[in-house]
XYZ file of C-alpha atoms in Angstrom:
299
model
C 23.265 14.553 -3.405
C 20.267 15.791 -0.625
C 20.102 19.348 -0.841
C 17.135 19.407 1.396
C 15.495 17.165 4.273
C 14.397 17.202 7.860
C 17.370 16.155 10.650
C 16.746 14.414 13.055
C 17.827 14.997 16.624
C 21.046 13.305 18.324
C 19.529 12.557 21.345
C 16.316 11.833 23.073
C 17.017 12.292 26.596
C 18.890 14.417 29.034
C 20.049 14.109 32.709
C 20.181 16.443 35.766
C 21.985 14.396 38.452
C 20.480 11.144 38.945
C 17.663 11.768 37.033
C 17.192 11.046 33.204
C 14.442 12.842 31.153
C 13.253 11.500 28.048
C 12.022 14.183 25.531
C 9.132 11.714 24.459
C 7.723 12.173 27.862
C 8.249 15.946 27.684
C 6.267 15.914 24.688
C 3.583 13.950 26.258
C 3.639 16.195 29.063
C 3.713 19.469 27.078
C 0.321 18.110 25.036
C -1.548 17.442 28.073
C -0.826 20.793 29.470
C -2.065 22.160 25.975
C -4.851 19.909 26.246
C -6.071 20.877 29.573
C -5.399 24.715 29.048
C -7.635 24.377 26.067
C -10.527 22.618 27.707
C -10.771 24.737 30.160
C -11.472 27.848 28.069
C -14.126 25.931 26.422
C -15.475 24.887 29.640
C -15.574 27.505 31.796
C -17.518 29.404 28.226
C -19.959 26.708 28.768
C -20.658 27.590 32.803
C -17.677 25.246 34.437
C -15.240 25.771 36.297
C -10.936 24.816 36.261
C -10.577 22.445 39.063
C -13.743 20.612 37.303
C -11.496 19.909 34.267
C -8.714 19.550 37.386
C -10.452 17.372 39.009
C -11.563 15.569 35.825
C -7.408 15.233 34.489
C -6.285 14.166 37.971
C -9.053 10.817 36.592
C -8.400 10.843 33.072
C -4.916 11.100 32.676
C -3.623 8.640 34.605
C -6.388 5.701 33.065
C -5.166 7.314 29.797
C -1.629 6.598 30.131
C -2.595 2.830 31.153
C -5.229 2.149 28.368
C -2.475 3.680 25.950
C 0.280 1.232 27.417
C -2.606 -1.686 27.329
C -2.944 -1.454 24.023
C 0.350 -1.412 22.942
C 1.301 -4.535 25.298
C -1.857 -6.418 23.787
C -0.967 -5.626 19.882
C 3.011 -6.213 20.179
C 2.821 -8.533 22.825
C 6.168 -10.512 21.486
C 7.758 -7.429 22.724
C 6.958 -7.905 26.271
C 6.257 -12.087 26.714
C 7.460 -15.051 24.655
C 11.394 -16.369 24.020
C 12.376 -13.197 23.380
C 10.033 -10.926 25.470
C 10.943 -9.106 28.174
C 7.712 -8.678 30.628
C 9.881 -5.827 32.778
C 10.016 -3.492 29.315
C 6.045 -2.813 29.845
C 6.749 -0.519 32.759
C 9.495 1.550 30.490
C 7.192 3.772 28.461
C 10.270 6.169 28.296
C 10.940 3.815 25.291
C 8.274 4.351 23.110
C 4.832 1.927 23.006
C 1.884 4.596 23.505
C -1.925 2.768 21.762
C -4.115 5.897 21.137
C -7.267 4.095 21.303
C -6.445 2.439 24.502
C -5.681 5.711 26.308
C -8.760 7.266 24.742
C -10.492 4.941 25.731
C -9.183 4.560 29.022
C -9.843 8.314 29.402
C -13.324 8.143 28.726
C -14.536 5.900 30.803
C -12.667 7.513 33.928
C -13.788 10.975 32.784
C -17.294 9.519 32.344
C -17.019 7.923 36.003
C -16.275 11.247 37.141
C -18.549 13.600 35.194
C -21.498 10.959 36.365
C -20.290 11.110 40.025
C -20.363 15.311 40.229
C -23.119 15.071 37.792
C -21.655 17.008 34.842
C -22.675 16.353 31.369
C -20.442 14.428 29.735
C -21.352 14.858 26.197
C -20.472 18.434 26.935
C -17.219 17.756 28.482
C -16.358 15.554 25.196
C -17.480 18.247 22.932
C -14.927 20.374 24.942
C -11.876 18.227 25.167
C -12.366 17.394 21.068
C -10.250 20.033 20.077
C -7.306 19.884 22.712
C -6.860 16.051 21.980
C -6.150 16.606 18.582
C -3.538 19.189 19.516
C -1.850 17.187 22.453
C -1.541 14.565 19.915
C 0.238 16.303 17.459
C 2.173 17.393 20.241
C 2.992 13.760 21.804
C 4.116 12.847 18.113
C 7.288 15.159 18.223
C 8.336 12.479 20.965
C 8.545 10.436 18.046
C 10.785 12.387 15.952
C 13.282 12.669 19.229
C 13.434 8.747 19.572
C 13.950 8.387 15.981
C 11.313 6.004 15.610
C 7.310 5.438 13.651
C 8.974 6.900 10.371
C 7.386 6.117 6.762
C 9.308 4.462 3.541
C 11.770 5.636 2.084
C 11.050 8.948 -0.323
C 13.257 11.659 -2.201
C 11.017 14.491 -1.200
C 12.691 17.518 0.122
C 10.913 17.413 3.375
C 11.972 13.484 3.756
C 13.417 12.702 7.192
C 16.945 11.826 7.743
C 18.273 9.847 10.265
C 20.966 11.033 13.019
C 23.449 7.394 13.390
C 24.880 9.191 16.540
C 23.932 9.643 19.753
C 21.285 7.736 21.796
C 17.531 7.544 19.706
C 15.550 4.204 19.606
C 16.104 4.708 15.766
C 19.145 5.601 15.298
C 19.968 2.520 12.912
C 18.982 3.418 9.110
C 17.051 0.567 7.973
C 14.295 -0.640 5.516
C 12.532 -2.795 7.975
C 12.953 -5.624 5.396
C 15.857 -7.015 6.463
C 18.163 -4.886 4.512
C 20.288 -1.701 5.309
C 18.559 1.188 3.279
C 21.554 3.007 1.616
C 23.677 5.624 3.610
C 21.327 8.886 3.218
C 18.103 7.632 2.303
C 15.488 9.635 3.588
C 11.738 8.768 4.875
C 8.176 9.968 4.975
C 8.473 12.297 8.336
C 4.806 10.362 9.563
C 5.476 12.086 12.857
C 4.819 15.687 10.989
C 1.693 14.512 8.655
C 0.019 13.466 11.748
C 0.875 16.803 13.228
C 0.000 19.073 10.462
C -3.139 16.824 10.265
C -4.076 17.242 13.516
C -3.363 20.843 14.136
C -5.677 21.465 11.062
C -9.044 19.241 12.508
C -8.635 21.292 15.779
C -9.026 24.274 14.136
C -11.717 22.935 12.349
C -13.415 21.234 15.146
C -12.970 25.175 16.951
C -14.222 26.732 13.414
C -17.215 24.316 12.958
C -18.359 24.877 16.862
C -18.687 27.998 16.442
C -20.621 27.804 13.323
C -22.992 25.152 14.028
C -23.628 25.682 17.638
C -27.410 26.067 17.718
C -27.293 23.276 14.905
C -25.539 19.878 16.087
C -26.064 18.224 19.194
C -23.643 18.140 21.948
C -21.091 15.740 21.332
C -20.771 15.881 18.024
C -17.618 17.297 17.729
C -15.943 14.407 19.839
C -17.850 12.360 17.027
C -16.135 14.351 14.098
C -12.916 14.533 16.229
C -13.096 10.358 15.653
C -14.093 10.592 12.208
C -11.128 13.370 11.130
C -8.701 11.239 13.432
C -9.332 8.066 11.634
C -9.483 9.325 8.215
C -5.866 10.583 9.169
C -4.225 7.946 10.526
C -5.768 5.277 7.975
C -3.290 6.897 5.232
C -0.608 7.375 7.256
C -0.318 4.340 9.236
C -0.007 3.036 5.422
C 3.229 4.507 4.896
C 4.780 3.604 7.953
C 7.662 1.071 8.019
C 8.313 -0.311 11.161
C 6.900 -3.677 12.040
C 3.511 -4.103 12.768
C 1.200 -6.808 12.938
C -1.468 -7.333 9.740
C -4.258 -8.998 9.056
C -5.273 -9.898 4.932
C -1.993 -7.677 4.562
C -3.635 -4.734 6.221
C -1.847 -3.113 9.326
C -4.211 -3.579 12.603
C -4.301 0.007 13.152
C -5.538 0.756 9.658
C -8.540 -1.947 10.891
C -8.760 -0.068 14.166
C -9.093 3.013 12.313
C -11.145 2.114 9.676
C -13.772 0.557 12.042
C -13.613 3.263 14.536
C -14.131 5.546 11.781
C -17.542 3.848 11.259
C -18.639 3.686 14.518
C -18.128 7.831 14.897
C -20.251 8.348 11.710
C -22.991 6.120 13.221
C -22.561 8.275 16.637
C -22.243 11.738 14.388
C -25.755 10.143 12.870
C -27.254 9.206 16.397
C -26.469 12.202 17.965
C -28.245 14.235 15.836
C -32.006 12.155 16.091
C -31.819 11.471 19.518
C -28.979 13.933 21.370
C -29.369 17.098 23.274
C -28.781 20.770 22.809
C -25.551 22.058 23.682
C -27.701 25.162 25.853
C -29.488 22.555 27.241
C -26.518 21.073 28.937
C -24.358 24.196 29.402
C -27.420 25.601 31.385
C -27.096 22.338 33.744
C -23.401 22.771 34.054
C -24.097 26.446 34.964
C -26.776 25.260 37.772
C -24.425 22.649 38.773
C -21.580 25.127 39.516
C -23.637 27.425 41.200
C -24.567 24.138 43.854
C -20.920 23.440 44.048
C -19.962 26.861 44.937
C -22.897 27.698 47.595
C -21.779 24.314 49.008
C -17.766 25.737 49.510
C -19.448 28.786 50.683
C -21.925 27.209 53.673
């Protein structure tokens, strides 16, 4: 008999007339407003401004939420084309299918575009933003506790997650994802609340590390450590996930994806710190920057 576990929620969406809202996108929305809030305190400490980082979401967020969707489409694409595809279930993101790396990705390069545009220094913004990723995406991750869906193998651990057979969740079916039932009760790793407790703890590092090593790293670092804790994260947990997922030499894709993209921020980390610049360096040109942008609302 379970004496203790994790429940899961009933359901995963709610409806006020016509309209149906999905908790997942709740979640999603709640981290970006996290996100943004913290940004812009670390911004506007560095000499900007909040409809910069305004002006910058109103770019980023919307080529986020693409790239993320991209990336998903591209490495499940049997969900969406093929005999039993459906092409129509790429525009329902209600339904779960968010890539990471696509919508960071996708994020970049349109806050790059705009930070190159208004002449901001990007490194700066990324150094910025580090720390308020990390927390919308433990955020975005309880979407995935409400849909029932991303859980790990099954485990006897008193924090294991059990599954609600009621109600409306994409997961609501208890199953081993190897073409058996699992037993009635068995409970799984809870991935959604590693990758949260993971997260939550490299933004406060990320913060912590900032502040100690300001004069010392080069700006952008921390976006480069925010990779390299990311990755080192999701490498062991995307190992005890379940649910189907393409492999390659037996290896999940994302565990590739992270792996290499774990490598390529510990090259950056390494770069940055030969050839990048000083974080008063740039904060000084945001500063000078402002100052244009607000004698030019002024004349």
């Amino acid at each position: 008999m379970t004496l203790a576990y994790i429940p899961s929620p009933s359901i995963s969406q709610f409806t006020i007339g016509p309209v149906t809202i999905h908790f997942y996108a709740l979640c999603i929305l709640a981290g970006i407003i996290c996100a943004v809030w913290i940004t812009t305190n670390r911004w506007r400490h560095a000499g900007g401004t909040f409809d910069q980082i305004l002006d910058i979401t109103l770019c980023a967020v919307p080529a986020g939420i693409i790239g993320a969707r991209v990336y998903h489409i591209i490495t499940t694409p049997e969900r969406f084309f093929g005999p039993n595809g459906d092409w129509v279930e790429m525009f329902r993101i209600w339904n779960g299918g968010l890539g990471i790396w696509g919508g960071v990705v996708f994020g970049a390069l349109a806050a790059w575009a705009w930070c190159r545009h208004k002449h901001y220094p990007m490194a700066l913004l990324a150094d910025c933003v580090a720390p308020g990723l990390l927390v919308a995406q433990a955020i975005g991750r309880l979407g995935n506790w409400f849909n029932q869906e991303l859980y790990g193998a099954p485990t006897t651990l008193p924090w294991g997650l059990k599954l609600n057979t009621a109600g409306t969740a994409i997961g609501s079916m208890e199953q081993c994802y190897d073409g058996s039932t699992c037993p009635t009760g068995t409970l799984f790793h809870p991935t959604f609340l590693y990758e949260m407790i993971w997260n939550l703890i490299g933004a406060a590092l990320l913060v912590w590390i900032g502040h100690k090593a300001y004069r010392t790293l080069k700006c952008g670092s921390l976006f480069a450590l925010y990779v390299m804790w990311y990755t080192a994260g999701r490498t062991w947990i995307e190992c005890l996930r379940i649910d189907f997922a393409h492999e390659f030499l037996g290896v999940r894709i994302n565990v590739w994806v992270s792996m290499v993209v774990f490598v390529l921020g510990a090259i950056a980390f390494v770069i940055l710190q030969r050839r990048g610049k000083d974080s008063s360096l740039l904060a000084e040109r945001l500063r000078t920057q402002t100052e244009l942008e607000a004698s030019a609302s002024e004349a």
